[in-house]
Short mmCIF file of C-alpha atoms and ligand atoms in Angstrom, two decimals:
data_model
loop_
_atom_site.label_atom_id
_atom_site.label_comp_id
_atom_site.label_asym_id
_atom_site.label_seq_id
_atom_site.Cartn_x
_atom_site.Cartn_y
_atom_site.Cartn_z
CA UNK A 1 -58.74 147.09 -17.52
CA UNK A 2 -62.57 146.09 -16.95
CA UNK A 3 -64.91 144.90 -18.86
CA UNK A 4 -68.39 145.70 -17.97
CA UNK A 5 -71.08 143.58 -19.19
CA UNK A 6 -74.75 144.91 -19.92
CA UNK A 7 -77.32 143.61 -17.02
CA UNK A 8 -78.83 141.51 -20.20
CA UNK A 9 -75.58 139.64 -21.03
CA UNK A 10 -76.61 136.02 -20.90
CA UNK A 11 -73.70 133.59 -19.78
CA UNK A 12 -72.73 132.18 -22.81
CA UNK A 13 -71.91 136.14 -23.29
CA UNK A 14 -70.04 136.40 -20.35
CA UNK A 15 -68.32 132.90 -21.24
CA UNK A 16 -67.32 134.08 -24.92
CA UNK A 17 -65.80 137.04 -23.53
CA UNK A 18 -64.22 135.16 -21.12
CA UNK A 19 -62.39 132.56 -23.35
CA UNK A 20 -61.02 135.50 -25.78
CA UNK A 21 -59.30 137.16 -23.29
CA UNK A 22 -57.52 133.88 -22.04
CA UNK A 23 -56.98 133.07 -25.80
CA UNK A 24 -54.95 136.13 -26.14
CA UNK A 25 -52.72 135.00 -22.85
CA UNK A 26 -53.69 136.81 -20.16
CA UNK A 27 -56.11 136.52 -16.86
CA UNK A 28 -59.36 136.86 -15.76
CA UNK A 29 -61.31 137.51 -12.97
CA UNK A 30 -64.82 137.92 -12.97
CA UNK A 31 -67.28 139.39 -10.80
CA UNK A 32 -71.23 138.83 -10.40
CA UNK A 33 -72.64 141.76 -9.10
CA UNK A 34 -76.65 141.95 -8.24
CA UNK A 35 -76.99 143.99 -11.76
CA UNK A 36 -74.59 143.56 -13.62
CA UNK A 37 -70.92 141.37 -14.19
CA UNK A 38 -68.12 142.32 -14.70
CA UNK A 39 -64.55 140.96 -16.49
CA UNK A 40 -60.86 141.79 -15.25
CA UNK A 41 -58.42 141.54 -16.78
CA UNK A 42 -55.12 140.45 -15.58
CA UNK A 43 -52.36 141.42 -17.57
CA UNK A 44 -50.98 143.45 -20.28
CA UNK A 45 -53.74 144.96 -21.50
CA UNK A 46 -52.14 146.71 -24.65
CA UNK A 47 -53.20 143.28 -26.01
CA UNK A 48 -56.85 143.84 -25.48
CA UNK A 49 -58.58 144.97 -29.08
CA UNK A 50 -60.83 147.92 -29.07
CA UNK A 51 -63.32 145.58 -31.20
CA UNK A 52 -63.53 143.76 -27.80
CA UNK A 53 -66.51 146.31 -27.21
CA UNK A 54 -68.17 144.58 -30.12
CA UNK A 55 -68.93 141.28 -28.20
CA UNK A 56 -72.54 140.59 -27.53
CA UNK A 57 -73.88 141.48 -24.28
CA UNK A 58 -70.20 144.12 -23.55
CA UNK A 59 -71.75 147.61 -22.26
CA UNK A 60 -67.83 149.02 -22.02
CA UNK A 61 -64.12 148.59 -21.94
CA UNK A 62 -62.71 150.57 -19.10
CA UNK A 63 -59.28 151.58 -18.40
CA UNK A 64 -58.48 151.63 -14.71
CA UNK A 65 -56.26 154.73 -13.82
CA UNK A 66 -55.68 153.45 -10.00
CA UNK A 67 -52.64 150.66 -9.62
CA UNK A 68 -54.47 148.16 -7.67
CA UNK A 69 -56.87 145.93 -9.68
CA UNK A 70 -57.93 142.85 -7.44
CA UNK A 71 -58.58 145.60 -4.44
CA UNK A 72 -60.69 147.76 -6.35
CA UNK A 73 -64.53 148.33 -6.24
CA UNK A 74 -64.35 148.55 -9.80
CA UNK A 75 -63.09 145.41 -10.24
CA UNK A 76 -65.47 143.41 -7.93
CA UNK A 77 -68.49 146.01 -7.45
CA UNK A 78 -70.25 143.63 -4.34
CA UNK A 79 -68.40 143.85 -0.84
CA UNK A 80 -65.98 141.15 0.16
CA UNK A 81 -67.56 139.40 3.32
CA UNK A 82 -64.47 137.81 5.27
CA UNK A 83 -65.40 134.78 7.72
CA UNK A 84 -63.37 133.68 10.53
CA UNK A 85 -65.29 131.11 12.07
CA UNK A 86 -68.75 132.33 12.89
CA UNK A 87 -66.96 135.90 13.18
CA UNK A 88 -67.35 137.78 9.84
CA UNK A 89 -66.17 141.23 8.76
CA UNK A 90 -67.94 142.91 6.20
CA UNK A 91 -71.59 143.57 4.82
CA UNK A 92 -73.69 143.46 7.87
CA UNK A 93 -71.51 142.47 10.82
CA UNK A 94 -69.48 144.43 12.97
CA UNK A 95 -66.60 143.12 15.01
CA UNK A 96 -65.04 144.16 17.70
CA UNK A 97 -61.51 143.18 18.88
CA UNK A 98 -59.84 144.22 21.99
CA UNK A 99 -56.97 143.08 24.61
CA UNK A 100 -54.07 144.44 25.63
CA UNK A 101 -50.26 145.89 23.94
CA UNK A 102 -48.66 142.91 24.64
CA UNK A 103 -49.43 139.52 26.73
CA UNK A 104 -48.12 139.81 30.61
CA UNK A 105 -49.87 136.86 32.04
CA UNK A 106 -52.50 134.03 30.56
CA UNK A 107 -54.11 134.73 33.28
CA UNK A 108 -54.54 137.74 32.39
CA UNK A 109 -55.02 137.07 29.23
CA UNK A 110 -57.90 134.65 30.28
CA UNK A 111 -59.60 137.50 32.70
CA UNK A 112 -59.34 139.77 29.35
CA UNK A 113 -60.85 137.51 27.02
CA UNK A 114 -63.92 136.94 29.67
CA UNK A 115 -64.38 140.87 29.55
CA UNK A 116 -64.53 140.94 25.70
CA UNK A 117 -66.50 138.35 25.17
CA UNK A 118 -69.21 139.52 28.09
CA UNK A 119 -69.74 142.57 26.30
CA UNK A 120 -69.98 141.44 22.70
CA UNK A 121 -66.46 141.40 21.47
CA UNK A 122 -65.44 138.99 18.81
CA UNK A 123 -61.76 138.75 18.89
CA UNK A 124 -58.97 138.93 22.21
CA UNK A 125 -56.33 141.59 20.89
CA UNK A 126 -52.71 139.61 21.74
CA UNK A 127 -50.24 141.91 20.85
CA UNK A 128 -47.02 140.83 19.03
CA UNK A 129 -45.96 137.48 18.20
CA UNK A 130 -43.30 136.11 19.52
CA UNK A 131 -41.47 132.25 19.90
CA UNK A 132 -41.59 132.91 23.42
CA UNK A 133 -45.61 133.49 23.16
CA UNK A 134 -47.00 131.07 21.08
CA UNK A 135 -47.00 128.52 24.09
CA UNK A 136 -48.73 130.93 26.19
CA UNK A 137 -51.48 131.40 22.77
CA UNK A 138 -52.19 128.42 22.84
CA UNK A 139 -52.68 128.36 26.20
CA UNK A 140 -55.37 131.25 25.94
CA UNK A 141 -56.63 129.40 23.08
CA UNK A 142 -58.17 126.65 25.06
CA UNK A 143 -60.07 129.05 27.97
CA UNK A 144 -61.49 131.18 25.36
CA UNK A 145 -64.17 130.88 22.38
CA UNK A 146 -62.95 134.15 21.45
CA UNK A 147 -60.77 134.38 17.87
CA UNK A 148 -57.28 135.45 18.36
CA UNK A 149 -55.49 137.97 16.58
CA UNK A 150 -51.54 138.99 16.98
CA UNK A 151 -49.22 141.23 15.30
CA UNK A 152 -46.70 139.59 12.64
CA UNK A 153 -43.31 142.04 12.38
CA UNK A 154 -40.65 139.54 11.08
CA UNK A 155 -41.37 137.85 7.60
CA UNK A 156 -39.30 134.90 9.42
CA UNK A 157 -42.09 134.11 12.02
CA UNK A 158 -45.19 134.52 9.63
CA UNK A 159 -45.29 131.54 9.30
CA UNK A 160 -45.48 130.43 13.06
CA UNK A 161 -47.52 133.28 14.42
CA UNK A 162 -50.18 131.35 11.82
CA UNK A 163 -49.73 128.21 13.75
CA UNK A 164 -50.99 130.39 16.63
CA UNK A 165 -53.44 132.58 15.79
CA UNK A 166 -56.82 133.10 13.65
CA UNK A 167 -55.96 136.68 12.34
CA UNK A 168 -52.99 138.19 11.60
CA UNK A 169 -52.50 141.85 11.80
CA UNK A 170 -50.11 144.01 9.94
CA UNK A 171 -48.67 147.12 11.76
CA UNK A 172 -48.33 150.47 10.39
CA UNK A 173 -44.58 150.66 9.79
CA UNK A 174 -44.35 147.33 7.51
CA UNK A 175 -47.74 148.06 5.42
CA UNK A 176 -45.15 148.43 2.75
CA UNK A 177 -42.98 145.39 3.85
CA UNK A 178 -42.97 143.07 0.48
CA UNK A 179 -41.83 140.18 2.60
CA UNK A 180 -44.29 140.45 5.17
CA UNK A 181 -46.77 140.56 2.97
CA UNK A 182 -45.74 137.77 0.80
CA UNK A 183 -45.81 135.70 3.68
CA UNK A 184 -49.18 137.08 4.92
CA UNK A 185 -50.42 135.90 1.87
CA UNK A 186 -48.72 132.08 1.62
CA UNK A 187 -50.54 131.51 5.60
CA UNK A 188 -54.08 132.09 3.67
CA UNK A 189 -54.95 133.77 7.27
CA UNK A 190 -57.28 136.84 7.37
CA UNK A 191 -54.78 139.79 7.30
CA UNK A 192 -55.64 142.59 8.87
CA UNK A 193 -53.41 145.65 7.17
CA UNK A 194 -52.77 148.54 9.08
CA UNK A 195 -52.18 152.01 7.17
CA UNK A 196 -48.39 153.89 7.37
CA UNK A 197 -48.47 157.02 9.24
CA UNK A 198 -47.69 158.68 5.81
CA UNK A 199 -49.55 156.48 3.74
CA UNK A 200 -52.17 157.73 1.42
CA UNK A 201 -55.29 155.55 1.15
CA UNK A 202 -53.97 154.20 -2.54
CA UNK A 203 -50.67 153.05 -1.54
CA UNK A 204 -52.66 151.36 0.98
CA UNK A 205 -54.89 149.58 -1.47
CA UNK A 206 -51.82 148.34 -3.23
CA UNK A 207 -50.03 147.10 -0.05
CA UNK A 208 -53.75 145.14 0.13
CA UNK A 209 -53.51 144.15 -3.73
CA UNK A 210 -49.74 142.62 -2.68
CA UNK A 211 -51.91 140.03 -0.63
CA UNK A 212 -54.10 139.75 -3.01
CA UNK A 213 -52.03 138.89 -6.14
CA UNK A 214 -50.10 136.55 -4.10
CA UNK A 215 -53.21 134.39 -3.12
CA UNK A 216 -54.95 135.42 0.01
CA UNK A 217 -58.04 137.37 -0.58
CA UNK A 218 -58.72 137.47 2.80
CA UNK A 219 -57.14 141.32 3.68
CA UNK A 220 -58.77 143.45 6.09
CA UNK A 221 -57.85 147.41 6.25
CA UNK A 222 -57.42 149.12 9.55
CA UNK A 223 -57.20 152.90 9.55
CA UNK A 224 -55.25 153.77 12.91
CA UNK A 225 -54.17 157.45 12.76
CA UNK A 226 -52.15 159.48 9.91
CA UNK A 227 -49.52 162.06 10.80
CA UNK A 228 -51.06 165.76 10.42
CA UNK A 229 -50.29 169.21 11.81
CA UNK A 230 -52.08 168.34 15.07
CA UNK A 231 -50.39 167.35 17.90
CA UNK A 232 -53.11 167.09 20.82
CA UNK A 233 -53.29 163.60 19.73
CA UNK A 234 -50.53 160.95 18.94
CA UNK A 235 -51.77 160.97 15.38
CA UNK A 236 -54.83 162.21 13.61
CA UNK A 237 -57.88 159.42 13.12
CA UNK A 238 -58.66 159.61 9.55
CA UNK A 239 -62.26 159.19 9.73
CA UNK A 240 -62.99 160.10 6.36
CA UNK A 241 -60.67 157.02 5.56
CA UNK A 242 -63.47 154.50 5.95
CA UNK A 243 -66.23 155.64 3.40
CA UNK A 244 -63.49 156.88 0.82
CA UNK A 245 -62.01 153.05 1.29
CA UNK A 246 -65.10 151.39 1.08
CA UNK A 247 -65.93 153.72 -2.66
CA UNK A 248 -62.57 153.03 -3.63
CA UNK A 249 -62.72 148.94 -2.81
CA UNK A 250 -64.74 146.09 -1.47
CA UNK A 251 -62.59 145.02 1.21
CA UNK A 252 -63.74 145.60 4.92
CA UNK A 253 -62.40 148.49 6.70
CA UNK A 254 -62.00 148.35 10.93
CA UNK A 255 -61.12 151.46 12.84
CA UNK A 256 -58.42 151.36 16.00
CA UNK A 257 -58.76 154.67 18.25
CA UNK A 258 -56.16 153.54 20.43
CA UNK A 259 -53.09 153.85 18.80
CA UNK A 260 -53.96 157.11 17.09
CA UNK A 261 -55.44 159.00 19.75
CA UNK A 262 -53.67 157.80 22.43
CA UNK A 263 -55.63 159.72 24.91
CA UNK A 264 -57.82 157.11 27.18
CA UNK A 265 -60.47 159.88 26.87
CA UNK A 266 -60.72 159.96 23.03
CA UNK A 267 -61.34 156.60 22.42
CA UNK A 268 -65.32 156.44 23.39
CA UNK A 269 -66.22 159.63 20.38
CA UNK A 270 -63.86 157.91 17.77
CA UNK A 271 -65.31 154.62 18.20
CA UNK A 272 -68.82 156.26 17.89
CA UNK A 273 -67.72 158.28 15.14
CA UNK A 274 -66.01 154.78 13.47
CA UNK A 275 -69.18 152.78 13.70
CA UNK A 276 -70.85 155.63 12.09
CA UNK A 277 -69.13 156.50 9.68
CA UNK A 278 -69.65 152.58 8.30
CA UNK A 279 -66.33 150.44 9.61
CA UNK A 280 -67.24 146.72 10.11
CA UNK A 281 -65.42 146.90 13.44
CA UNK A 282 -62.76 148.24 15.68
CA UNK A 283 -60.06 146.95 17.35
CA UNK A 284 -59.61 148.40 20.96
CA UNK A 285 -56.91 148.35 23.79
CA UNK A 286 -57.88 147.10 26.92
CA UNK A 287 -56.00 146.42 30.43
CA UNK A 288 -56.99 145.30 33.67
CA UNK A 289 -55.02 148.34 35.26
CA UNK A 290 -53.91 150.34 32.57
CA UNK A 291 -51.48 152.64 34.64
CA UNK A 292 -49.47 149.58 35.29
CA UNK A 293 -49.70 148.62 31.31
CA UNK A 294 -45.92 147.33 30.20
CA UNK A 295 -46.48 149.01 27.28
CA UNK A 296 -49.05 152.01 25.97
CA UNK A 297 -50.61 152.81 29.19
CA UNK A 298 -51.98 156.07 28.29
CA UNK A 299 -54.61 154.86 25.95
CA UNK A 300 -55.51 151.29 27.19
CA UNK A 301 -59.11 151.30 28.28
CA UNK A 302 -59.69 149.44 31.77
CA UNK A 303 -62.76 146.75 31.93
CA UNK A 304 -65.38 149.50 32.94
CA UNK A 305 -64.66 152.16 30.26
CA UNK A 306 -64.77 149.25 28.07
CA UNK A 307 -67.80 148.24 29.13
CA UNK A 308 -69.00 152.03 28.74
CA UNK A 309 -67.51 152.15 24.90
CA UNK A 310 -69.48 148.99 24.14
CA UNK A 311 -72.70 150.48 25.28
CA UNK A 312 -72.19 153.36 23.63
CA UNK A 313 -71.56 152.28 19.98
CA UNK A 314 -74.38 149.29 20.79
CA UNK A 315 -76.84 151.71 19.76
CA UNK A 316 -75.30 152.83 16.64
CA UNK A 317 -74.32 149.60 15.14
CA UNK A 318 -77.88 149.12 15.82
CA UNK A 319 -78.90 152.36 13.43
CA UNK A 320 -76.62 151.25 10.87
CA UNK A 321 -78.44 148.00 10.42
CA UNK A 322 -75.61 145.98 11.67
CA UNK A 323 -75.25 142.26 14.02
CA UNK A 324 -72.54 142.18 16.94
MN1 LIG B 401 -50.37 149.19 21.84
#
């Protein structure tokens, strides 16, 4: 439940309101919007009176019907601007993150990161972590100003990987991984929460509000491809995903093309079609030689066709009023 309070409430309003919900033993959470605030409630809210409405400066008592609270726009009606360093998702910015499947070489790693970062990119893509690769991420870590993200897909070496890395990413298959999560949330990283094949945009808001709850507000949603009918690609890019995500909450949305396309081709029109459809950013595979890719060679993008996505979108994030 909500509690939405007129744009005239004063703060000793919002402050009486306040202290009777806690008086009757449960949470709040409030939310200063550019018109008006706004109360949540955390809790049982069968103890909330009716008469609650009476308060001076309440507009309304609303029930929310959705089962995430902490992700929802309704709760918190501004956008949620997420800093990593001078990189920030959200609002205006738009990031972009690229590297390859998996790490074959710092070297290669290094000659990666200098590709990303000469053509705007925020963040160097490192694939999975691993014990065996956090000596080579820290490595990469000293030859690059670049922010480093990696995939996390054992709740055993959360932990670690956050010793490693700036961003932690969530894949697809354990977006509804409890322990995962829960450890997601303990590192207080940016999380960056990838959406099941057969997930449904809500039961990937309450995978988000699982991070949440447990004490990292710092969750990013990526939208990477839902199983449909079609089979010309690997999966179908949900494009529609962003601007229902971004009514339905304030937490920043990024886009990756690669792994649902998974045609090299593809990628270029989907990332134009991301940035305008409003992400904050997209997260992109890249290879020196994609052919000879360990992993995912059909969809990595090699430096030039990088290059060519980047100026491409340039103009776009432009349009849509956003800094890369
Ligand atoms: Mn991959």
């Amino acid at each position: 439940m909500i509690i939405v309070m007129k744009p005239t409430a004063t703060d000793e309003n919002i402050t009486a309101v306040k202290d009777f919900i806690e008086d009757l033993g449960l949470d709040t959470h409030i939310s200063k919007g550019k018109s008006v605030t706004i109360i949540g409630i955390i809790g049982d809210k069968k103890k909330v009176p009716d008469t609650t409405r009476l308060f001076p400066g309440v507009d309304k008592l609303v029930h929310l019907t959705e089962s995430y609270k902490l992700a929802n726009r309704k709760f918190k009606t501004e956008p949620t601007l997420i800093s990593v360093g001078d990189v920030k998702f959200g609002i205006d910015s738009f990031v972009v993150a690229a590297g390859p499947c998996q790490i074959e070489s710092v070297e290669q790693m290094s000659e990666i990161a200098d590709v990303v970062e000469e053509n705007g990119g925020d963040v160097l893509r490192c694939g999975v972590f691993t014990k065996e690769a956090a000596a080579s991420l820290d490595e990469i870590k000293k030859q690059t100003s670049l922010k480093l993200i990696a995939e996390v897909k054992r709740e055993s070496l959360v932990a670690e990987a956050a010793k490693h890395v700036d961003i932690l990413l969530v894949g697809p298959s354990n977006m509804e991984n409890y322990g995962i999560l829960k450890e997601c949330a303990k590192t207080k990283k940016p999380i960056i929460l990838c959406r099941g094949i057969s997930a449904t945009i809500d039961e990937l808001l309450t995978s988000a509000e699982y991070i949440l709850s447990n004490g990292n507000e710092k969750v990013i949603l990526c939208e990477r491809g839902i199983r449909t009918y079609e089979t010309s690609t690997r999966y179908t890019l949900d494009i529609s995903a962003v601007p229902v995500i971004k009514a339905k909450s304030h937490l920043p949305v990024v886009v990756d093309p690669s792994h649902a396309a998974f045609v090299m081709e593809y990628i270029k029109p989907l990332s134009k079609a991301a940035v305008a459809a409003g992400a904050d950013g997209l997260i992109i595979e890249i290879h020196p030689t994609p052919g000879n890719s360990a992993t995912d060679n059909s969809q990595a993008l090699n430096f030039a066709d990088f290059t060519d996505v980047m100026q491409a979108i340039k103009p776009i994030i432009l349009l849509e009023e956003r800094n890369i």
